[in-house]
JSON list of C-alpha atoms in Angstrom, two decimals:
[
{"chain": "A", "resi": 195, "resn": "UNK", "atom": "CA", "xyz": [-12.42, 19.32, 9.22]},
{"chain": "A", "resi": 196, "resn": "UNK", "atom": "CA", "xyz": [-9.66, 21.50, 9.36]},
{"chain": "A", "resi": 197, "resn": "UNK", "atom": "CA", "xyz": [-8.87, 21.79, 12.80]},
{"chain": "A", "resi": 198, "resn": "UNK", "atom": "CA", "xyz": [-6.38, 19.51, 13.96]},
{"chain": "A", "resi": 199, "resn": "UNK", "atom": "CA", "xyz": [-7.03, 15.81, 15.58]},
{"chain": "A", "resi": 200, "resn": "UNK", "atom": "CA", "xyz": [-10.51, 16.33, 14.31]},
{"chain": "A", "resi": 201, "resn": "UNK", "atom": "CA", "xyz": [-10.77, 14.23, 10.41]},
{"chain": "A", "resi": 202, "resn": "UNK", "atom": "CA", "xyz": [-14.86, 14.40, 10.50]},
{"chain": "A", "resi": 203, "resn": "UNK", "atom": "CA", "xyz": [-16.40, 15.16, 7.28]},
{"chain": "A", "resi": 204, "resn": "UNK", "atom": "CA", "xyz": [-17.82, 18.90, 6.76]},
{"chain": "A", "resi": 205, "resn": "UNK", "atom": "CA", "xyz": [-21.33, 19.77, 5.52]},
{"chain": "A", "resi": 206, "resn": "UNK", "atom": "CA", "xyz": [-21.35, 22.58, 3.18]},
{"chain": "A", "resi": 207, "resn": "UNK", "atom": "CA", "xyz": [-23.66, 25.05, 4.47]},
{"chain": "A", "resi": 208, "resn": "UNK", "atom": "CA", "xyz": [-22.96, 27.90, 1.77]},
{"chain": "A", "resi": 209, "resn": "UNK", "atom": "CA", "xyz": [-20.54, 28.57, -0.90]},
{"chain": "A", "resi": 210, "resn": "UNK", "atom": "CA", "xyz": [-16.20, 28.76, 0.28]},
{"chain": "A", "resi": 211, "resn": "UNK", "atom": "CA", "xyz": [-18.57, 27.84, 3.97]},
{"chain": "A", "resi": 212, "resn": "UNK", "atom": "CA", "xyz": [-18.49, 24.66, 5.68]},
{"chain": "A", "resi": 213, "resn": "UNK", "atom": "CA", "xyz": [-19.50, 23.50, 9.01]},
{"chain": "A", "resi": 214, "resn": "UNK", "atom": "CA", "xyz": [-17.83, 20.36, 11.28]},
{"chain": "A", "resi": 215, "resn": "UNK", "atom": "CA", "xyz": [-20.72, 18.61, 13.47]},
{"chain": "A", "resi": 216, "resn": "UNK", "atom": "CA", "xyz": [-17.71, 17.07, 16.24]},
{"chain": "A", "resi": 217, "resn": "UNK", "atom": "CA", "xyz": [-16.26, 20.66, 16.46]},
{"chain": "A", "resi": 218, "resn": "UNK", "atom": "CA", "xyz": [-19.03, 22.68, 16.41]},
{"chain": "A", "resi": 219, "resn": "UNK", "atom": "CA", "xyz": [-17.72, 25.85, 14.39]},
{"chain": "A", "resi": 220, "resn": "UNK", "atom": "CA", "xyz": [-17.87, 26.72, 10.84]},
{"chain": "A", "resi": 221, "resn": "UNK", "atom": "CA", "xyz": [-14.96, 27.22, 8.59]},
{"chain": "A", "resi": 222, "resn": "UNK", "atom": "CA", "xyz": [-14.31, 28.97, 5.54]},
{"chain": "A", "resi": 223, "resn": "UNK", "atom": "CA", "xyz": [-11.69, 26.06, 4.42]},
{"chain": "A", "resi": 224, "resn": "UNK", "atom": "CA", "xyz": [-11.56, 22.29, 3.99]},
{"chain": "A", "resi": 225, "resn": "UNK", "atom": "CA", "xyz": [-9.07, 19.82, 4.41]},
{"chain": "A", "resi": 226, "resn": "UNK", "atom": "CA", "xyz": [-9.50, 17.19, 1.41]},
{"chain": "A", "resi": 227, "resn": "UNK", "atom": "CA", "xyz": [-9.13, 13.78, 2.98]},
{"chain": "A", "resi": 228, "resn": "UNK", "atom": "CA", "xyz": [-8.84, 10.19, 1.20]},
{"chain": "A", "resi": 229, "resn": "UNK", "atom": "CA", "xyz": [-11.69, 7.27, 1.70]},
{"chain": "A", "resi": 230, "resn": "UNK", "atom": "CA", "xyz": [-9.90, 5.13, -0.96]},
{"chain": "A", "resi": 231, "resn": "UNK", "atom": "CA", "xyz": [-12.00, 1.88, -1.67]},
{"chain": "A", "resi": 232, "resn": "UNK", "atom": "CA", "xyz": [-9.55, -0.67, -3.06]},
{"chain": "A", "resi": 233, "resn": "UNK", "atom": "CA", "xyz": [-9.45, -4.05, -3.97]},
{"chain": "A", "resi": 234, "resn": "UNK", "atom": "CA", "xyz": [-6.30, -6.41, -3.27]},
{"chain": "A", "resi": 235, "resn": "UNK", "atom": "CA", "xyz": [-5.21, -9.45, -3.75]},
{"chain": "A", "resi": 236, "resn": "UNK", "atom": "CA", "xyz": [-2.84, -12.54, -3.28]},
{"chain": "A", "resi": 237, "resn": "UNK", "atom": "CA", "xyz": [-2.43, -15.80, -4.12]},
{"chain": "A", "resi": 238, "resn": "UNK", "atom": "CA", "xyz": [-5.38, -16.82, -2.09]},
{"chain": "A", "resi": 239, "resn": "UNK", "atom": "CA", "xyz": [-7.81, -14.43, -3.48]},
{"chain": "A", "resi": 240, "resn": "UNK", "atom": "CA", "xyz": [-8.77, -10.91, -3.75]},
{"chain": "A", "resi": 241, "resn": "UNK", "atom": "CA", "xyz": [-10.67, -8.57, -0.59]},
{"chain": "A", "resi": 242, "resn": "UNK", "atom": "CA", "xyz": [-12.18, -5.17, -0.68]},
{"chain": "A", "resi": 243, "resn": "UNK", "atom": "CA", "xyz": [-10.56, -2.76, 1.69]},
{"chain": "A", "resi": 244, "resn": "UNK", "atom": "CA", "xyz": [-10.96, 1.10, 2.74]},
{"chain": "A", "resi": 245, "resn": "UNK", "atom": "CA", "xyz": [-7.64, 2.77, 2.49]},
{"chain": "A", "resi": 246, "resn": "UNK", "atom": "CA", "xyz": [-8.73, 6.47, 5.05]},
{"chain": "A", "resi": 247, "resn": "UNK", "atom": "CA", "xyz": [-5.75, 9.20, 4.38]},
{"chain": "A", "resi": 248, "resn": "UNK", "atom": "CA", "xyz": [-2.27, 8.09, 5.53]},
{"chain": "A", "resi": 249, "resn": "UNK", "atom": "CA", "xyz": [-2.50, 4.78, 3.78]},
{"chain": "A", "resi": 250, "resn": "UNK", "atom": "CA", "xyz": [-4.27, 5.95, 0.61]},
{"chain": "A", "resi": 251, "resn": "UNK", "atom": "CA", "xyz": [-1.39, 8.82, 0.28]},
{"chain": "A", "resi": 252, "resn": "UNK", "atom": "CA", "xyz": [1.39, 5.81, 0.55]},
{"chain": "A", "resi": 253, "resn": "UNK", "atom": "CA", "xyz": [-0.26, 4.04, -1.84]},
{"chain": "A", "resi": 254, "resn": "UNK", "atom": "CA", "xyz": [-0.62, 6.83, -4.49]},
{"chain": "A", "resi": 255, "resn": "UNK", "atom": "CA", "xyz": [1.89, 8.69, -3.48]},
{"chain": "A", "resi": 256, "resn": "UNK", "atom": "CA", "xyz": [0.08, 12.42, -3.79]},
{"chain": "A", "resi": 257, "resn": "UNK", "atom": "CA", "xyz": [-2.05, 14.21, -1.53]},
{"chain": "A", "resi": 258, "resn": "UNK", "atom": "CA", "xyz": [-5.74, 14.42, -2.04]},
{"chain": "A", "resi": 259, "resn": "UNK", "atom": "CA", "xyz": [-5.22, 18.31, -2.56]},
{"chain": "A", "resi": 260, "resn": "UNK", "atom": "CA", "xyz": [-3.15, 17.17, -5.86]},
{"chain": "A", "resi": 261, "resn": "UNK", "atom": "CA", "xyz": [-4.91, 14.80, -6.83]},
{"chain": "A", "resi": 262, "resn": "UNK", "atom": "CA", "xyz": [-8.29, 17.01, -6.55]},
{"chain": "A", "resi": 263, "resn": "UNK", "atom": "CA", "xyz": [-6.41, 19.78, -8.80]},
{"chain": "A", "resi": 264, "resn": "UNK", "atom": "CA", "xyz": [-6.45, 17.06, -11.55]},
{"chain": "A", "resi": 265, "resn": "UNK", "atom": "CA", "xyz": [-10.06, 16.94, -11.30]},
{"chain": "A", "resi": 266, "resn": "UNK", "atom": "CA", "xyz": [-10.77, 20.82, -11.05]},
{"chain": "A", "resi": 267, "resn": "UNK", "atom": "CA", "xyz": [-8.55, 21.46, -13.74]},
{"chain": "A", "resi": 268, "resn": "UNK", "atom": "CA", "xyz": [-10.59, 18.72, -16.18]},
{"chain": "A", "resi": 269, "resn": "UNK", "atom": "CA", "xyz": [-7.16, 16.47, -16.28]},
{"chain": "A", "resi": 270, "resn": "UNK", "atom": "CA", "xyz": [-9.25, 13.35, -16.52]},
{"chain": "A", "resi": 271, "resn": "UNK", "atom": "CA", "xyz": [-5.65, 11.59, -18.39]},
{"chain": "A", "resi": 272, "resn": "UNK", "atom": "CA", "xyz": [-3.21, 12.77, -15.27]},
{"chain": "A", "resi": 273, "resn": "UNK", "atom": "CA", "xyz": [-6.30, 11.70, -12.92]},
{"chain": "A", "resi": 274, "resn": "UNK", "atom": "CA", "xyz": [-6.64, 7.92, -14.13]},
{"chain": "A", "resi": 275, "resn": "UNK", "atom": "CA", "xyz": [-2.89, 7.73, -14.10]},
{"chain": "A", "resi": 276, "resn": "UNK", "atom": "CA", "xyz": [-2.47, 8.50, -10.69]},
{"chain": "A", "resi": 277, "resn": "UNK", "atom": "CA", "xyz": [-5.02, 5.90, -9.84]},
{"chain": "A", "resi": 278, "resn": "UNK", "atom": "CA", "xyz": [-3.33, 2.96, -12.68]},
{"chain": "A", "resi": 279, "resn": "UNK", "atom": "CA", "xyz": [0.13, 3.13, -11.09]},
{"chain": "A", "resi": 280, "resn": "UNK", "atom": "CA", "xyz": [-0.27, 1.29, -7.94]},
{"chain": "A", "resi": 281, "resn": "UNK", "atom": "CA", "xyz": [-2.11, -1.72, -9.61]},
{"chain": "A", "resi": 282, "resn": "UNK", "atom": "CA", "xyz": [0.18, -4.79, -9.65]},
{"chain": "A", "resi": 283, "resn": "UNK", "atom": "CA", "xyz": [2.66, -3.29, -7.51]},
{"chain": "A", "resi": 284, "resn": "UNK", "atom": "CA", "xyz": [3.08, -5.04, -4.01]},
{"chain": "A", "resi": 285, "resn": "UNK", "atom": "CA", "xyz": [2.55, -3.63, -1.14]},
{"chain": "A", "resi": 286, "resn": "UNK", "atom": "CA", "xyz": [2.84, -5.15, 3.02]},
{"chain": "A", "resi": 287, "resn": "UNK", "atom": "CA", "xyz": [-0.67, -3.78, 4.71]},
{"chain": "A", "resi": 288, "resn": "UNK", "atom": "CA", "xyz": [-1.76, -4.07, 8.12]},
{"chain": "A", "resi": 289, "resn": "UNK", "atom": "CA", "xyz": [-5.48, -4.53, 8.10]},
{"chain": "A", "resi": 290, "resn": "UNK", "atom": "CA", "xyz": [-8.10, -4.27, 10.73]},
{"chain": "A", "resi": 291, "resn": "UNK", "atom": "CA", "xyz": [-11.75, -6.75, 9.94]},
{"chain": "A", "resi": 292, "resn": "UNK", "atom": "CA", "xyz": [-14.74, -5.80, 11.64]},
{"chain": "A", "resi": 293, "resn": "UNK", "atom": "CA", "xyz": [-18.13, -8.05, 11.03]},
{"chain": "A", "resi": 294, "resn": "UNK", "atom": "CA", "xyz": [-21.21, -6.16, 10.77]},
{"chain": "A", "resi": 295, "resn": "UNK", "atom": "CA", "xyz": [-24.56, -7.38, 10.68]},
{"chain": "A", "resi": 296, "resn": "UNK", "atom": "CA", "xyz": [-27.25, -5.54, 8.75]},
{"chain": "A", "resi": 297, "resn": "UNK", "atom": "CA", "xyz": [-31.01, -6.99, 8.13]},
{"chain": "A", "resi": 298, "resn": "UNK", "atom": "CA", "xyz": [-29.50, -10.73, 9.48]},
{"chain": "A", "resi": 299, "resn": "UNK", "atom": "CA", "xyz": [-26.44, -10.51, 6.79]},
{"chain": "A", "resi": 300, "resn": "UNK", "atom": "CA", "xyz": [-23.16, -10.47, 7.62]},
{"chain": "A", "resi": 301, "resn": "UNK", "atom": "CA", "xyz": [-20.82, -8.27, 6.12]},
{"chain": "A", "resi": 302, "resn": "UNK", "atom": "CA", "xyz": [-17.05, -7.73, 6.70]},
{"chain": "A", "resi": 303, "resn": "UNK", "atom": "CA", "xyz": [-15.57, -4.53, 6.80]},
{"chain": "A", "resi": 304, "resn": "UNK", "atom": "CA", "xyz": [-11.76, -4.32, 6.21]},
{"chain": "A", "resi": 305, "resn": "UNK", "atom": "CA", "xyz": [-9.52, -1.10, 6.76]},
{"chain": "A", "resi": 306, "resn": "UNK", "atom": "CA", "xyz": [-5.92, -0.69, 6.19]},
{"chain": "A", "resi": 307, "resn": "UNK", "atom": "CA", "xyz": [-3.60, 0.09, 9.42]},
{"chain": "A", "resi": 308, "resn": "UNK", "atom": "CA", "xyz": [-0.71, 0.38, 7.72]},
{"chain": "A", "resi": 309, "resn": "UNK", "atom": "CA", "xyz": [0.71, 0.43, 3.88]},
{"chain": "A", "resi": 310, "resn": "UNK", "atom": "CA", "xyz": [4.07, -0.25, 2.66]},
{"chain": "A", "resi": 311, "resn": "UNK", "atom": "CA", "xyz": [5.70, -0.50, -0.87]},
{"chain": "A", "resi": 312, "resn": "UNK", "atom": "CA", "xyz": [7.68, -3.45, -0.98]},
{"chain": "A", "resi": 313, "resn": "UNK", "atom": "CA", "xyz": [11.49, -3.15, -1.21]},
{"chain": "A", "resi": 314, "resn": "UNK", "atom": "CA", "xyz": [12.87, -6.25, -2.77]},
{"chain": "A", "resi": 315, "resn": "UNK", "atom": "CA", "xyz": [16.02, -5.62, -1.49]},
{"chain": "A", "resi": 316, "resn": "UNK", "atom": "CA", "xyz": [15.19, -5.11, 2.59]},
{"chain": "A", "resi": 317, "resn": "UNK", "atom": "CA", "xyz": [12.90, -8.59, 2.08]},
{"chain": "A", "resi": 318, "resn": "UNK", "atom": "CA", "xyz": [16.17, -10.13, 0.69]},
{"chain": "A", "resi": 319, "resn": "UNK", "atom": "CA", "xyz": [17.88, -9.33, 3.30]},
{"chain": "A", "resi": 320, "resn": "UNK", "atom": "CA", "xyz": [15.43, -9.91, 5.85]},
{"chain": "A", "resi": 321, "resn": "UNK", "atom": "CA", "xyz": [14.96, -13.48, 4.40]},
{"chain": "A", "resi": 322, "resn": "UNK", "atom": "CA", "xyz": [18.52, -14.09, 3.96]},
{"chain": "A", "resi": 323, "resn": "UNK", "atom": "CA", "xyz": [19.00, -13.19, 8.19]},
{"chain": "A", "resi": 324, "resn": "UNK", "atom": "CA", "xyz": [16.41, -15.63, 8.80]},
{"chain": "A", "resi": 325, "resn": "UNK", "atom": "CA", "xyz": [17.98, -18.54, 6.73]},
{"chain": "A", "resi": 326, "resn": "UNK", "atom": "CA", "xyz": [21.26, -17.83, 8.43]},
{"chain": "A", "resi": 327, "resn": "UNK", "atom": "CA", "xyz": [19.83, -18.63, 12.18]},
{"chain": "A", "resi": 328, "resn": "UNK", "atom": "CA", "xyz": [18.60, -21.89, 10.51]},
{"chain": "A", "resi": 329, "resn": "UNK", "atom": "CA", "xyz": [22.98, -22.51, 9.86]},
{"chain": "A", "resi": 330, "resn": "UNK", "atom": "CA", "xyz": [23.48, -21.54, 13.19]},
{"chain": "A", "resi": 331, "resn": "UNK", "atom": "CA", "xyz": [21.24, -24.98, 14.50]}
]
């Protein structure tokens, strides 16, 4: 939905026409919005997690609007790219877990809060302010 504070998904009721069930009112424009389903993973294994908007734009780094050009425009080699470059990279998330039960089977949901590109050189220093109250015992 275009209208702002409002990120429901639209139902397109005829063509350049969509309508937004939360708001009520039709628009003749979208907002394209990420639901990024990723997997990461650690030295102690590997999770599924929904990346919404924010965090899927900081982890690959374009808007949805660019990214959906690629696709109108056929770009299939530009498209794949943009979604190659983030794998192996690391990255500090915040995560929010949710267990849901559906027909007596547990399933957990995870969403990212937060997503971060890791600078090497802020950790470093981080780590290195740390070690330094240990000298000061």
């Amino acid at each position: 939905c275009p209208s702002d504070g409002c990120n429901k998904k639209v139902q397109l009721l005829n063509e350049g026409e969509y309508r937004c069930e939360k708001c009520d009112k039709t628009y003749q424009s979208r907002s394209l919005r990420y639901v990024l389903s990723i997997m990461v993973a650690d030295e102690d294994g590997h999770q599924w997690v929904t990346a919404f908007n924010d965090e899927a734009e900081q982890i690959l780094r374009r808007k949805a609007e660019d990214l959906n050009e690629y696709v109108v425009a056929g770009n299939e080699e530009d498209f794949h790219k943009v979604l190659v470059e983030p794998n192996l990279k690391e990255f500090i998330f915040g995560c929010r877990a949710k267990i849901d039960t559906n027909q007596e089977e547990q399933q957990i949901w995870v969403n990212l809060t937060r997503a971060t590109l890791v600078d090497p050189l802020k950790e470093s220093q981080a780590l290195l302010e740390k070690i330094a109250l240990y000298d000061n015992l």
